[in-house]
């Protein structure tokens, strides 16, 4: 995986940042070699964007383009609920204890 720490700030183009994002999604976990979750990658993108935005604001870079990074979509986890029978049993149990 390419480290951004070896790049000059002016070299952090949207293409470089997008490639880095893709690398994180496919093999960013140092321990397992597997990809990071979309939530983790989005957190990293936020840090990068805020850092580059501040660098632009203080005049360290001539242009802010990190807002062009395409963020990975976060999948919502499937939520399982109680069946109507289980719900009724829970309600009856609670009401008996009141």
PDB file of C-alpha atoms in Angstrom:
ATOM      1  CA  UNK A   1       0.000   0.000   0.000  1.00  0.00           C
ATOM      2  CA  UNK A   2       1.318   3.423  -0.910  1.00  0.00           C
ATOM      3  CA  UNK A   3       1.919   5.665   2.058  1.00  0.00           C
ATOM      4  CA  UNK A   4       0.746   9.248   1.753  1.00  0.00           C
ATOM      5  CA  UNK A   5       3.432  10.309   4.210  1.00  0.00           C
ATOM      6  CA  UNK A   6       6.020  10.015   1.459  1.00  0.00           C
ATOM      7  CA  UNK A   7       4.173  12.539  -0.738  1.00  0.00           C
ATOM      8  CA  UNK A   8       4.444  16.300  -0.783  1.00  0.00           C
ATOM      9  CA  UNK A   9       1.106  17.958  -0.089  1.00  0.00           C
ATOM     10  CA  UNK A  10       0.953  19.335  -3.633  1.00  0.00           C
ATOM     11  CA  UNK A  11       1.232  15.736  -4.898  1.00  0.00           C
ATOM     12  CA  UNK A  12      -1.955  14.680  -3.110  1.00  0.00           C
ATOM     13  CA  UNK A  13      -4.174  14.994  -6.158  1.00  0.00           C
ATOM     14  CA  UNK A  14      -7.695  13.564  -6.241  1.00  0.00           C
ATOM     15  CA  UNK A  15      -6.365  10.612  -8.267  1.00  0.00           C
ATOM     16  CA  UNK A  16      -3.644   9.819  -5.699  1.00  0.00           C
ATOM     17  CA  UNK A  17      -6.145  10.122  -2.850  1.00  0.00           C
ATOM     18  CA  UNK A  18      -8.712   7.972  -4.651  1.00  0.00           C
ATOM     19  CA  UNK A  19      -6.130   5.240  -5.247  1.00  0.00           C
ATOM     20  CA  UNK A  20      -5.181   5.393  -1.577  1.00  0.00           C
ATOM     21  CA  UNK A  21      -8.857   5.071  -0.613  1.00  0.00           C
ATOM     22  CA  UNK A  22      -9.217   2.026  -2.865  1.00  0.00           C
ATOM     23  CA  UNK A  23      -6.093   0.457  -1.377  1.00  0.00           C
ATOM     24  CA  UNK A  24      -7.500   0.939   2.127  1.00  0.00           C
ATOM     25  CA  UNK A  25     -10.754  -0.772   1.129  1.00  0.00           C
ATOM     26  CA  UNK A  26      -8.963  -3.750  -0.394  1.00  0.00           C
ATOM     27  CA  UNK A  27      -5.973  -4.297   1.897  1.00  0.00           C
ATOM     28  CA  UNK A  28      -5.680  -1.540   4.465  1.00  0.00           C
ATOM     29  CA  UNK A  29      -5.683  -3.728   7.564  1.00  0.00           C
ATOM     30  CA  UNK A  30      -2.011  -4.082   8.489  1.00  0.00           C
ATOM     31  CA  UNK A  31      -2.574  -7.135  10.699  1.00  0.00           C
ATOM     32  CA  UNK A  32      -4.754  -9.218   8.369  1.00  0.00           C
ATOM     33  CA  UNK A  33      -4.055  -7.724   4.957  1.00  0.00           C
ATOM     34  CA  UNK A  34      -7.782  -7.498   4.377  1.00  0.00           C
ATOM     35  CA  UNK A  35      -9.675  -4.342   3.555  1.00  0.00           C
ATOM     36  CA  UNK A  36     -10.859  -1.774   6.083  1.00  0.00           C
ATOM     37  CA  UNK A  37     -14.550  -1.143   6.599  1.00  0.00           C
ATOM     38  CA  UNK A  38     -16.258   1.701   4.769  1.00  0.00           C
ATOM     39  CA  UNK A  39     -16.689   3.480   8.130  1.00  0.00           C
ATOM     40  CA  UNK A  40     -12.957   3.305   8.852  1.00  0.00           C
ATOM     41  CA  UNK A  41     -12.041   4.521   5.375  1.00  0.00           C
ATOM     42  CA  UNK A  42     -14.540   7.378   5.633  1.00  0.00           C
ATOM     43  CA  UNK A  43     -12.926   8.418   8.915  1.00  0.00           C
ATOM     44  CA  UNK A  44      -9.500   8.447   7.280  1.00  0.00           C
ATOM     45  CA  UNK A  45     -10.839  10.471   4.346  1.00  0.00           C
ATOM     46  CA  UNK A  46     -12.296  13.009   6.768  1.00  0.00           C
ATOM     47  CA  UNK A  47      -8.920  13.464   8.486  1.00  0.00           C
ATOM     48  CA  UNK A  48      -7.161  13.869   5.131  1.00  0.00           C
ATOM     49  CA  UNK A  49      -9.739  16.345   3.844  1.00  0.00           C
ATOM     50  CA  UNK A  50      -9.678  18.440   7.012  1.00  0.00           C
ATOM     51  CA  UNK A  51      -5.880  18.495   7.000  1.00  0.00           C
ATOM     52  CA  UNK A  52      -5.693  19.569   3.369  1.00  0.00           C
ATOM     53  CA  UNK A  53      -8.440  22.140   3.880  1.00  0.00           C
ATOM     54  CA  UNK A  54      -6.436  23.676   6.713  1.00  0.00           C
ATOM     55  CA  UNK A  55      -3.246  23.577   4.613  1.00  0.00           C
ATOM     56  CA  UNK A  56      -5.103  25.467   1.879  1.00  0.00           C
ATOM     57  CA  UNK A  57      -6.519  27.981   4.365  1.00  0.00           C
ATOM     58  CA  UNK A  58      -3.046  28.868   5.659  1.00  0.00           C
ATOM     59  CA  UNK A  59      -1.576  29.020   2.166  1.00  0.00           C
ATOM     60  CA  UNK A  60       0.549  25.878   2.296  1.00  0.00           C
ATOM     61  CA  UNK A  61      -1.087  24.494  -0.853  1.00  0.00           C
ATOM     62  CA  UNK A  62      -2.417  26.474  -3.807  1.00  0.00           C
ATOM     63  CA  UNK A  63      -5.634  24.527  -4.321  1.00  0.00           C
ATOM     64  CA  UNK A  64      -8.017  22.347  -2.297  1.00  0.00           C
ATOM     65  CA  UNK A  65      -9.233  19.381  -4.332  1.00  0.00           C
ATOM     66  CA  UNK A  66      -9.680  16.652  -1.712  1.00  0.00           C
ATOM     67  CA  UNK A  67     -13.443  17.149  -1.845  1.00  0.00           C
ATOM     68  CA  UNK A  68     -13.387  15.208  -5.126  1.00  0.00           C
ATOM     69  CA  UNK A  69     -12.646  11.904  -3.372  1.00  0.00           C
ATOM     70  CA  UNK A  70     -15.470   9.426  -3.840  1.00  0.00           C
ATOM     71  CA  UNK A  71     -16.347   8.002  -0.441  1.00  0.00           C
ATOM     72  CA  UNK A  72     -17.250   4.324  -0.047  1.00  0.00           C
ATOM     73  CA  UNK A  73     -20.881   3.601   0.675  1.00  0.00           C
ATOM     74  CA  UNK A  74     -21.633   2.340   4.147  1.00  0.00           C
ATOM     75  CA  UNK A  75     -23.886  -0.686   4.167  1.00  0.00           C
ATOM     76  CA  UNK A  76     -26.480  -0.740   6.867  1.00  0.00           C
ATOM     77  CA  UNK A  77     -26.374  -3.829   8.999  1.00  0.00           C
ATOM     78  CA  UNK A  78     -29.379  -6.089   8.906  1.00  0.00           C
ATOM     79  CA  UNK A  79     -31.368  -5.715  12.102  1.00  0.00           C
ATOM     80  CA  UNK A  80     -33.266  -8.708  13.351  1.00  0.00           C
ATOM     81  CA  UNK A  81     -36.317  -8.159  15.483  1.00  0.00           C
ATOM     82  CA  UNK A  82     -38.345 -10.343  17.755  1.00  0.00           C
ATOM     83  CA  UNK A  83     -41.095 -12.418  16.224  1.00  0.00           C
ATOM     84  CA  UNK A  84     -44.627 -11.422  17.274  1.00  0.00           C
ATOM     85  CA  UNK A  85     -44.708 -14.481  19.556  1.00  0.00           C
ATOM     86  CA  UNK A  86     -41.415 -13.540  21.225  1.00  0.00           C
ATOM     87  CA  UNK A  87     -42.579  -9.936  21.618  1.00  0.00           C
ATOM     88  CA  UNK A  88     -45.807 -11.090  23.282  1.00  0.00           C
ATOM     89  CA  UNK A  89     -43.851 -13.348  25.662  1.00  0.00           C
ATOM     90  CA  UNK A  90     -41.537 -10.469  26.628  1.00  0.00           C
ATOM     91  CA  UNK A  91     -44.500  -8.161  27.256  1.00  0.00           C
ATOM     92  CA  UNK A  92     -46.276 -10.760  29.393  1.00  0.00           C
ATOM     93  CA  UNK A  93     -43.128 -11.405  31.424  1.00  0.00           C
ATOM     94  CA  UNK A  94     -42.582  -7.699  32.048  1.00  0.00           C
ATOM     95  CA  UNK A  95     -46.203  -7.092  32.986  1.00  0.00           C
ATOM     96  CA  UNK A  96     -46.145  -9.979  35.489  1.00  0.00           C
ATOM     97  CA  UNK A  97     -43.177  -8.392  37.265  1.00  0.00           C
ATOM     98  CA  UNK A  98     -44.849  -4.986  37.599  1.00  0.00           C
TER      99      UNK A  98
END
